[in-house]
Short mmCIF file of C-alpha atoms in Angstrom, two decimals:
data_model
loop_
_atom_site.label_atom_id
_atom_site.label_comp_id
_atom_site.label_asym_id
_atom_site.label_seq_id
_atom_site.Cartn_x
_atom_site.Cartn_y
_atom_site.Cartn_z
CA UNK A 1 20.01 22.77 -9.15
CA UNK A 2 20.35 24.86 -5.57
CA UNK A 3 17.55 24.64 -3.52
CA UNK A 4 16.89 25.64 0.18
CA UNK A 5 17.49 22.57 2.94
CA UNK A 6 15.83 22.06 6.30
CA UNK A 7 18.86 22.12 9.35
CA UNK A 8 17.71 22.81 12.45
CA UNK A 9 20.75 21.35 14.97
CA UNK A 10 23.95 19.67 15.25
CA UNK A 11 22.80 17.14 13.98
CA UNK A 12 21.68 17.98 10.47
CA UNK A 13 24.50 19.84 10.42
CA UNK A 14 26.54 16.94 10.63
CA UNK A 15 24.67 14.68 8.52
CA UNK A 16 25.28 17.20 5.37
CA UNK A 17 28.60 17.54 6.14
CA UNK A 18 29.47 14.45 6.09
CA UNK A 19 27.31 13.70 2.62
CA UNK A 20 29.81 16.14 1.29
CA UNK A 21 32.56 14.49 2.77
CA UNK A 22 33.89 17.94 4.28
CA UNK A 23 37.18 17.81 6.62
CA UNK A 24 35.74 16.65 10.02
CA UNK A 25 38.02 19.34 11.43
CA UNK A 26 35.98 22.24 9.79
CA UNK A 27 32.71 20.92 11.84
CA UNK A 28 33.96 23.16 15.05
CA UNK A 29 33.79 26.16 13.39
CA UNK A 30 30.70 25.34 11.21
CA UNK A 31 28.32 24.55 13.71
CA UNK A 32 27.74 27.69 15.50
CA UNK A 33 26.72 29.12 11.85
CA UNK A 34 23.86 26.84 11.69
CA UNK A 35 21.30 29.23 12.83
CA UNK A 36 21.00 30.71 9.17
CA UNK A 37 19.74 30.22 5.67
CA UNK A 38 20.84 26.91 3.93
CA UNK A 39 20.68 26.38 0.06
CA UNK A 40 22.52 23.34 -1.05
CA UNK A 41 23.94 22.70 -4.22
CA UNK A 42 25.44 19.84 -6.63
CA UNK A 43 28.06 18.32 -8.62
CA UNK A 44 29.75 22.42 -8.65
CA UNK A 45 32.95 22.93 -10.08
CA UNK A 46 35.61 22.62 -7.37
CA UNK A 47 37.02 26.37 -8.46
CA UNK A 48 33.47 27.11 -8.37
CA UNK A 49 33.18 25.99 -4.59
CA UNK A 50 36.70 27.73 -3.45
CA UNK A 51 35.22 30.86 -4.41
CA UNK A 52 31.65 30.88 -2.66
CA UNK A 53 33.58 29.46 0.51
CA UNK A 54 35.41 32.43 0.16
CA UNK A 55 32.75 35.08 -1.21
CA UNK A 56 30.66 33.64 2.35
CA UNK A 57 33.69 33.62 4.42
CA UNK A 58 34.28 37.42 3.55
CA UNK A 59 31.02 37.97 4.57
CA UNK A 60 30.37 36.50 7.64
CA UNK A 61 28.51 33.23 6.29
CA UNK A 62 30.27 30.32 5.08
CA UNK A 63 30.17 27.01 2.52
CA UNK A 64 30.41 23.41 3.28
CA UNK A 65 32.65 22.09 0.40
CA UNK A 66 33.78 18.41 -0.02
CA UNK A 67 37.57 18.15 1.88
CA UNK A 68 39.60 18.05 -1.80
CA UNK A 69 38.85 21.36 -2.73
CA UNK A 70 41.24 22.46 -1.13
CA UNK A 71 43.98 20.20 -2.46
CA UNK A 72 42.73 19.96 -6.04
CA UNK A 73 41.42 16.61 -5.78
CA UNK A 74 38.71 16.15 -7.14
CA UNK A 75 36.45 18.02 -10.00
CA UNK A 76 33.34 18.41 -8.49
CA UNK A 77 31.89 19.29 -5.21
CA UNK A 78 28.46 19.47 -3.60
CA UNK A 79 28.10 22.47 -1.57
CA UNK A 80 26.10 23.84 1.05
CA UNK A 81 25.92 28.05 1.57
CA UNK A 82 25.50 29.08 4.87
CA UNK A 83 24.35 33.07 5.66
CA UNK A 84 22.12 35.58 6.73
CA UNK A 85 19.35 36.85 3.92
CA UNK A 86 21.95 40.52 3.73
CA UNK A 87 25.04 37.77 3.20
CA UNK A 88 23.20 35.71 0.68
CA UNK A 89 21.63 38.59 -1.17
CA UNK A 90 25.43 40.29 -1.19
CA UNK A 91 26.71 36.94 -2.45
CA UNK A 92 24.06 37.01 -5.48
CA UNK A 93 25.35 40.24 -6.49
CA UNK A 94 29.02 39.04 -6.11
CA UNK A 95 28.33 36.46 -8.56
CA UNK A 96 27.05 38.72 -11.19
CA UNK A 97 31.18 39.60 -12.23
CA UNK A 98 32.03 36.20 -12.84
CA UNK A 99 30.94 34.04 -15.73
CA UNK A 100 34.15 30.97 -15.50
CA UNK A 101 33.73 27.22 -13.47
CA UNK A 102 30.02 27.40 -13.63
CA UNK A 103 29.39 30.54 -12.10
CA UNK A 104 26.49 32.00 -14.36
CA UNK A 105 23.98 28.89 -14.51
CA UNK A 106 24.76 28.17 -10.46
CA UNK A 107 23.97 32.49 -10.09
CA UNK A 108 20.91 32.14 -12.28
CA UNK A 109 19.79 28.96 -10.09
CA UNK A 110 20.07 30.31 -7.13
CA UNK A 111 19.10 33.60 -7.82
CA UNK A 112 15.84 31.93 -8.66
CA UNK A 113 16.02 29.99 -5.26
CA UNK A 114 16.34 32.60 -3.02
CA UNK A 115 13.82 35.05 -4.78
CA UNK A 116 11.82 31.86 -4.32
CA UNK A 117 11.79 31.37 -1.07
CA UNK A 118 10.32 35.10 0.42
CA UNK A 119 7.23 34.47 -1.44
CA UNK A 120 4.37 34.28 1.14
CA UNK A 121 1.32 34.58 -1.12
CA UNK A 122 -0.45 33.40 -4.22
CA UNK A 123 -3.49 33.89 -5.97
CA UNK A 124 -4.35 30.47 -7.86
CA UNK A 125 -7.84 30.82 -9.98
CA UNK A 126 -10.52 33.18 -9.38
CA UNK A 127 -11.24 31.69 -5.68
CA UNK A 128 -8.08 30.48 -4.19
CA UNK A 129 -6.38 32.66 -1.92
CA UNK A 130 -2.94 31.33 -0.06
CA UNK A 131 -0.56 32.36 2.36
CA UNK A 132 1.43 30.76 4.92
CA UNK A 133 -1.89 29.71 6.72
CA UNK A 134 -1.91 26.22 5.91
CA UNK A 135 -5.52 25.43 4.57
CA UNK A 136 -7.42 21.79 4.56
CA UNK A 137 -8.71 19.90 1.71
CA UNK A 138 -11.17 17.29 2.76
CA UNK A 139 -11.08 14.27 0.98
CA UNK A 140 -14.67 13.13 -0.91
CA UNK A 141 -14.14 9.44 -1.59
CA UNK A 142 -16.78 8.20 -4.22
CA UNK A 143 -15.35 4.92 -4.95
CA UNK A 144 -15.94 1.85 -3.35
CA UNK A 145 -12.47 0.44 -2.92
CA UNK A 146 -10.54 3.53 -1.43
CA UNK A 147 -7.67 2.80 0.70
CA UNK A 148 -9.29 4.26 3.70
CA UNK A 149 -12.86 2.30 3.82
CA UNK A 150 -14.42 5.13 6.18
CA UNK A 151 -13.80 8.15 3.82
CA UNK A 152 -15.90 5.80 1.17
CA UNK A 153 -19.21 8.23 0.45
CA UNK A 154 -22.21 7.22 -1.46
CA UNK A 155 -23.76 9.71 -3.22
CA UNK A 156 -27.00 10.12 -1.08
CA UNK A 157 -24.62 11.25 1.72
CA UNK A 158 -22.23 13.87 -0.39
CA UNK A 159 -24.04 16.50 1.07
CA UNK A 160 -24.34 15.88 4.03
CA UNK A 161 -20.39 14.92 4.28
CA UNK A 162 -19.31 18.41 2.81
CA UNK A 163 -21.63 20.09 5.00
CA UNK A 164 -19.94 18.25 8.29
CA UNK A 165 -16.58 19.47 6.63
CA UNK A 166 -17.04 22.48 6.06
CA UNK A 167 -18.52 23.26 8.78
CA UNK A 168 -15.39 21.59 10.71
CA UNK A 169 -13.42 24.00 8.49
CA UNK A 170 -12.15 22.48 5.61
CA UNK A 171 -11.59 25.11 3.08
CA UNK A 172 -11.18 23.03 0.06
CA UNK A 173 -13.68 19.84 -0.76
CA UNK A 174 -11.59 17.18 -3.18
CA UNK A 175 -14.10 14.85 -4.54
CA UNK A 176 -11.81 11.56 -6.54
CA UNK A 177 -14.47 8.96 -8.09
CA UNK A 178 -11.63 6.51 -8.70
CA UNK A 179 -9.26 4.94 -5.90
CA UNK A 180 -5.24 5.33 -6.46
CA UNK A 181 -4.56 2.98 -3.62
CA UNK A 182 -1.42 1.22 -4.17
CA UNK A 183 -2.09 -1.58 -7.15
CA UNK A 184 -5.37 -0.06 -7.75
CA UNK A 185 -7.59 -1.46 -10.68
CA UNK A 186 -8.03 1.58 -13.27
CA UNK A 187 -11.74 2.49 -13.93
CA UNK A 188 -12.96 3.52 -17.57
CA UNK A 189 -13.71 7.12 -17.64
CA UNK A 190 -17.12 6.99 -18.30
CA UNK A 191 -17.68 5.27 -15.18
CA UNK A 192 -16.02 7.42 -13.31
CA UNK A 193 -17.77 10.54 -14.99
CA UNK A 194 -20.42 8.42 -13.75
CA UNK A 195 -19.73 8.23 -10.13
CA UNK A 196 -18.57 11.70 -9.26
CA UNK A 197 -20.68 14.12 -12.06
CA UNK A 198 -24.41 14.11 -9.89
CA UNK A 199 -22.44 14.35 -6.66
CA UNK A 200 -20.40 17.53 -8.33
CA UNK A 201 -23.54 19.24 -9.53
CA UNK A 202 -24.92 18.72 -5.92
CA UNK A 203 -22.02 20.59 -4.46
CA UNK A 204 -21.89 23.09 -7.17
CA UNK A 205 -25.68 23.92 -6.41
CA UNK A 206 -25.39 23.86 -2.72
CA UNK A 207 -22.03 25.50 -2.74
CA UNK A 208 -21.06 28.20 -4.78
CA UNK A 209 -18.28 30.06 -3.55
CA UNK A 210 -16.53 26.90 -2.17
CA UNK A 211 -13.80 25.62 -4.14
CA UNK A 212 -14.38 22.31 -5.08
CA UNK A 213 -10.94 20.13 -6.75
CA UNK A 214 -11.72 17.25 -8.48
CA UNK A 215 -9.11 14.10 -7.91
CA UNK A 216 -8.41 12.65 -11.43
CA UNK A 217 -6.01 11.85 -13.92
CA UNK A 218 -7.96 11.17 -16.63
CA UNK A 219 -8.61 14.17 -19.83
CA UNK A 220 -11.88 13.29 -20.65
CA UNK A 221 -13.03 13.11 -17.14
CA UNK A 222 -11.63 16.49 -16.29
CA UNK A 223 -13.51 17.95 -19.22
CA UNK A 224 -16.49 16.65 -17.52
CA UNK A 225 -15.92 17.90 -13.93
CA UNK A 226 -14.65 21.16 -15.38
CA UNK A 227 -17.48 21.99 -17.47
CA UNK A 228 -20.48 21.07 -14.25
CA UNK A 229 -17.76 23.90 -12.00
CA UNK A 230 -15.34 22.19 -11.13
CA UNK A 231 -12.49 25.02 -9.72
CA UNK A 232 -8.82 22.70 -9.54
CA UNK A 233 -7.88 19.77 -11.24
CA UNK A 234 -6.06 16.98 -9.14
CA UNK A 235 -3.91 14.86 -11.18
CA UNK A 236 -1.62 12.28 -9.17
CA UNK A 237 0.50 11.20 -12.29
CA UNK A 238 1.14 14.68 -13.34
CA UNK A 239 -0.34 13.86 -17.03
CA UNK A 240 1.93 10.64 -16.92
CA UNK A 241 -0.83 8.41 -17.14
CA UNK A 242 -3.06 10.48 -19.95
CA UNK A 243 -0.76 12.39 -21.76
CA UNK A 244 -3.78 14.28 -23.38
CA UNK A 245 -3.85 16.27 -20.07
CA UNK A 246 -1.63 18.52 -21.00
CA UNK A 247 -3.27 20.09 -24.27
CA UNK A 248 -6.88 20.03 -22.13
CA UNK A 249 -5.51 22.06 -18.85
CA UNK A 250 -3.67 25.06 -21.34
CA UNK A 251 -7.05 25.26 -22.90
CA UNK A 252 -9.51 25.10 -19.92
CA UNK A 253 -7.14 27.25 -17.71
CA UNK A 254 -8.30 26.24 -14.38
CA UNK A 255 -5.27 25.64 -11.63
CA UNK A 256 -3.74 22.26 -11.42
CA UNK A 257 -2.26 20.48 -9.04
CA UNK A 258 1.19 19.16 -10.04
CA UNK A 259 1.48 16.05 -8.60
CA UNK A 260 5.42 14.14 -8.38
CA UNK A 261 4.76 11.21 -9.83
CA UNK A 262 7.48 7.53 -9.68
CA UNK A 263 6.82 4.01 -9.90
CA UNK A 264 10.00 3.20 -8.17
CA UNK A 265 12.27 4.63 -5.88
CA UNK A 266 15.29 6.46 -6.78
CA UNK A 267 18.68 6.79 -5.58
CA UNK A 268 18.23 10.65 -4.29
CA UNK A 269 14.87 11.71 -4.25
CA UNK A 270 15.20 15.73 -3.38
CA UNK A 271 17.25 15.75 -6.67
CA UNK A 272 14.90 14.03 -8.40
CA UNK A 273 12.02 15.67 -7.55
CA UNK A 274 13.34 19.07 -8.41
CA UNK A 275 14.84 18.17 -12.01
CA UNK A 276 10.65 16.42 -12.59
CA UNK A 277 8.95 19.29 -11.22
CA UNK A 278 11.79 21.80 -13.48
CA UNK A 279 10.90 20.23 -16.20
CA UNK A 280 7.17 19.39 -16.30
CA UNK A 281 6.77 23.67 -15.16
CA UNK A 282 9.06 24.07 -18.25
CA UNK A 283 6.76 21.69 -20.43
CA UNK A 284 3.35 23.43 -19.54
CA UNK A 285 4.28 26.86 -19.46
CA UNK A 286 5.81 26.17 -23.33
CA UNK A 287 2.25 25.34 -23.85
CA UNK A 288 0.43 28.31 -22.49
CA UNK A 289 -0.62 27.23 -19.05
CA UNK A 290 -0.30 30.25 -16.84
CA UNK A 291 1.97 29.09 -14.11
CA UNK A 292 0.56 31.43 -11.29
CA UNK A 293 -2.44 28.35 -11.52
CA UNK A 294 0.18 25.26 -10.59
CA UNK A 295 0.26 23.79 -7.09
CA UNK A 296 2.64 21.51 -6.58
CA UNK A 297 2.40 18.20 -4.31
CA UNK A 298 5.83 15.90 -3.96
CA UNK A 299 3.45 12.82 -4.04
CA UNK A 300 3.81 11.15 -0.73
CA UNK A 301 3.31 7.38 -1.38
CA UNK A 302 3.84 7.04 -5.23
CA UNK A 303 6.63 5.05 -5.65
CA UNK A 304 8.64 5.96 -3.00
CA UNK A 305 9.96 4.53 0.19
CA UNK A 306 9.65 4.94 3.98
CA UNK A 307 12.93 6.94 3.99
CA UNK A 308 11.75 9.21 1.21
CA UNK A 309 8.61 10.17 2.08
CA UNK A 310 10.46 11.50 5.21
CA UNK A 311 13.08 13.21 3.44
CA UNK A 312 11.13 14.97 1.68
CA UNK A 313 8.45 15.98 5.08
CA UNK A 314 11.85 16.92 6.60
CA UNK A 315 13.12 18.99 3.34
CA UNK A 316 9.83 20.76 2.18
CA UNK A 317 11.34 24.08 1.79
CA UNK A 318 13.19 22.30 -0.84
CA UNK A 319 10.19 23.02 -3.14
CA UNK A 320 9.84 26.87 -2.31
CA UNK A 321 12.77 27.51 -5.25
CA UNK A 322 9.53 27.02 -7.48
CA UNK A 323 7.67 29.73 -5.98
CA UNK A 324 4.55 28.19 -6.13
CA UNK A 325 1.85 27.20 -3.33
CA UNK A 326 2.92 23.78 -2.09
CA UNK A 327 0.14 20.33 -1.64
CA UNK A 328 1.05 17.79 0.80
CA UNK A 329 -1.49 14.35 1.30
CA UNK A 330 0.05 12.64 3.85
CA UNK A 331 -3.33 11.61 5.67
CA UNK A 332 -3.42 7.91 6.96
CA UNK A 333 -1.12 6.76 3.80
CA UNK A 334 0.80 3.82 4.38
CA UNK A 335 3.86 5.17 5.75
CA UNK A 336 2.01 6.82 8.55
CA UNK A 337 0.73 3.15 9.44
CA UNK A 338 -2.76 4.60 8.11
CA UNK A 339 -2.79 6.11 11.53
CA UNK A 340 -4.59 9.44 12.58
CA UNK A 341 -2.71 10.17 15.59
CA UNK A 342 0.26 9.94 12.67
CA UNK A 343 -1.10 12.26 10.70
CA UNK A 344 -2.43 14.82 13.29
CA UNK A 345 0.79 14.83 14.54
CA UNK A 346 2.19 15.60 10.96
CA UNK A 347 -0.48 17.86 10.18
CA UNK A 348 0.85 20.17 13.15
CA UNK A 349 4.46 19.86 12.07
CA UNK A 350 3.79 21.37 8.55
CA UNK A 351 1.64 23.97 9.54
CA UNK A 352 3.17 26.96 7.30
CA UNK A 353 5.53 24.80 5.70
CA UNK A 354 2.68 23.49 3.22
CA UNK A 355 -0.09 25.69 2.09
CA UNK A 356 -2.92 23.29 1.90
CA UNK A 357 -2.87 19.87 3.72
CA UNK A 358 -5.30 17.23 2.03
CA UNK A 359 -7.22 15.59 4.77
CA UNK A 360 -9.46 12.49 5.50
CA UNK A 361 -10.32 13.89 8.93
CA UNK A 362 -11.21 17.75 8.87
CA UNK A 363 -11.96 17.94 12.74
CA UNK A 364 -8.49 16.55 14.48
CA UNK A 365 -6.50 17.82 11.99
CA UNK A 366 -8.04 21.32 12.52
CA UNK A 367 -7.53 21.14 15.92
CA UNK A 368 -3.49 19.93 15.23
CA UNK A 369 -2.86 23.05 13.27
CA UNK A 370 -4.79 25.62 15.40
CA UNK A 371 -2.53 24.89 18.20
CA UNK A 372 0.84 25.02 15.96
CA UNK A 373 -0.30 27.77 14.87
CA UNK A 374 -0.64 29.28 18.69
CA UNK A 375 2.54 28.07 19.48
CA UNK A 376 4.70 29.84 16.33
#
């Protein structure tokens, strides 16, 4: 797996090469280079990573390898590839002669990778439009127990509430009738068909061309919200938690939102993420889900801990090897201290890095990505 990786200074520099456990000596001539593309890859062949480093080299980039490659020491080696898009791209085609150490599956990877990562637009559904304007998804909480009590909307006020965020200029309403709080109490679906079905038809009537995603992971109530209009299905377990799922999104064809989905934390969680979101894209294309209708979100929260959820903020581009429009809901969760200074001040950092930002508060966080946006 190669995928693209956020370095911005010195600093990040640094940090990656010593994860590879490069020769400290090589960090004086590698840090002026860091002004360029990054794709990092793992557990390469150590021939494998002698010949980018010296593909790059020949071209004016250059790759981070562990320090026994040289020497023959060790097997494997992670490796980072430093260039310009002309050096990379020249690189790709370099790789096309050589089959040996590896070479065709790490070519085919990050062929796919950098292809990836130059796609600016998407077309998800018959309503959904994307680009690198980040868009906002305001949150419609019709549970009682939600995680943050002010978002909590009783039916009588739906309306009213869409109308105040739209209006704000959410682009996206997300209505969930059950609460996935950490150590929330699962509802039966009925009761949560129950809960969010007359506030759906509401919006549906009132709202037409908006495009309404409905927050559940649950078949049967999909069906439901599907067949009163519903445009995008939300599911946080990424059909973990109802395996039937699967068979009713190929059939109804509206886009879904891919959601990474742990109980626990795991030892590296870029890696991780990447292999889960490989393979469940594998699974539902095999069964006739059109993948041009999959958003993915890495799942800020689920199982994962302070450091992670950061990692993967910091390493978003990561997902971009995909090439799919990208779902971040990062608004007041717990490792922002349920804070919305916290997530204002995200909101403005991820402007164009994430393609729809899901949102408690349309209003500030408006306001954070309007000026990020002035300042690009």
């Amino acid at each position: 797996m190669i995928y693209p990786v956020n370095i911005k200074n010195y600093s990040d520099l640094l940090a990656v090469c010593n994860k590879i456990q490069t020769d400290p000596r090589a960090f004086a001539y590698l840090s002026p280079k860091f002004n360029v593309l990054h794709f990092y890859g793992e557990h390469v062949d150590y021939r494998a990573a002698a010949f980018l480093k010296q593909e790059l080299l020949a071209r004016g980039g250059d790759t981070v390898v562990t320090k026994h490659v040289i020497d023959g020491k060790t097997d494997f080696s992670d490796v980072l590839l430093m260039g310009t898009p002309s050096q990379l791209k020249s690189l790709i085609e370099k790789l096309k002669s050589m089959d040996c150490w590896g070479l065709k599956q790490l070519r085919e990877e990050f062929s796919r990778a950098f292809a990836n990562f130059f796609v600016t637009s998407w077309s998800v559904g018959e309503k959904l439009k994307l680009d690198n304007d980040t868009k906002l998804m305001a949150i419609i909480n019709l549970t009682p127990d939600s995680f943050h009590e002010a978002s909590r909307v009783k039916e009588n006020d739906v309306l009213s509430t869409a109308e105040k965020f739209l209006e704000q200029g959410a682009e996206i309403l997300d209505i969930g009738a059950e609460s996935t709080r950490p150590g929330f109490e699962p509802v039966e679906a009925q009761e949560e068909i129950a809960r969010l079905i007359p506030a759906l038809k509401i919006l549906r009537r009132e709202f037409p061309k908006v495009v309404i995603s409905v927050d559940t992971y649950k078949s049967e109530t999909a069906r439901a919200a599907v067949d009163e209009g519903a445009d995008i299905i939300n599911d946080i377990s990424g059909f973990e938690l109802d395996t039937k799922m699967l068979e009713l999104i190929s059939k109804i064809g509206v886009p879904y939102v891919l959601s990474h989905f742990q109980k626990e934390p795991c030892e590296n969680i870029l890696s991780s993420m990447l292999k889960y979101f490989d393979t469940k894209i594998t699974t539902l294309c095999e069964v006739g889900f059109k993948r041009e209708n999959l958003i993915l979100d890495p799942g800020l929260g689920f199982g994962k801990t302070l450091e992670d959820n950061f990692t993967i903020l910091k390493n978003l581009e990561a997902l971009k090897i995909f090439g799919l429009p990208i779902l971040v809901g990062h608004s007041r969760k717990r490792f922002t201290g349920k804070n919305l200074f916290a997530t204002v001040a995200l909101s403005g950092l991820l402007y164009g890095r994430a393609n729809i930002l899901r949102v408690h508060d349309v209003e500030e966080n408006l306001k954070a990505i309007e000026m990020a946006k002035n300042l690009r």
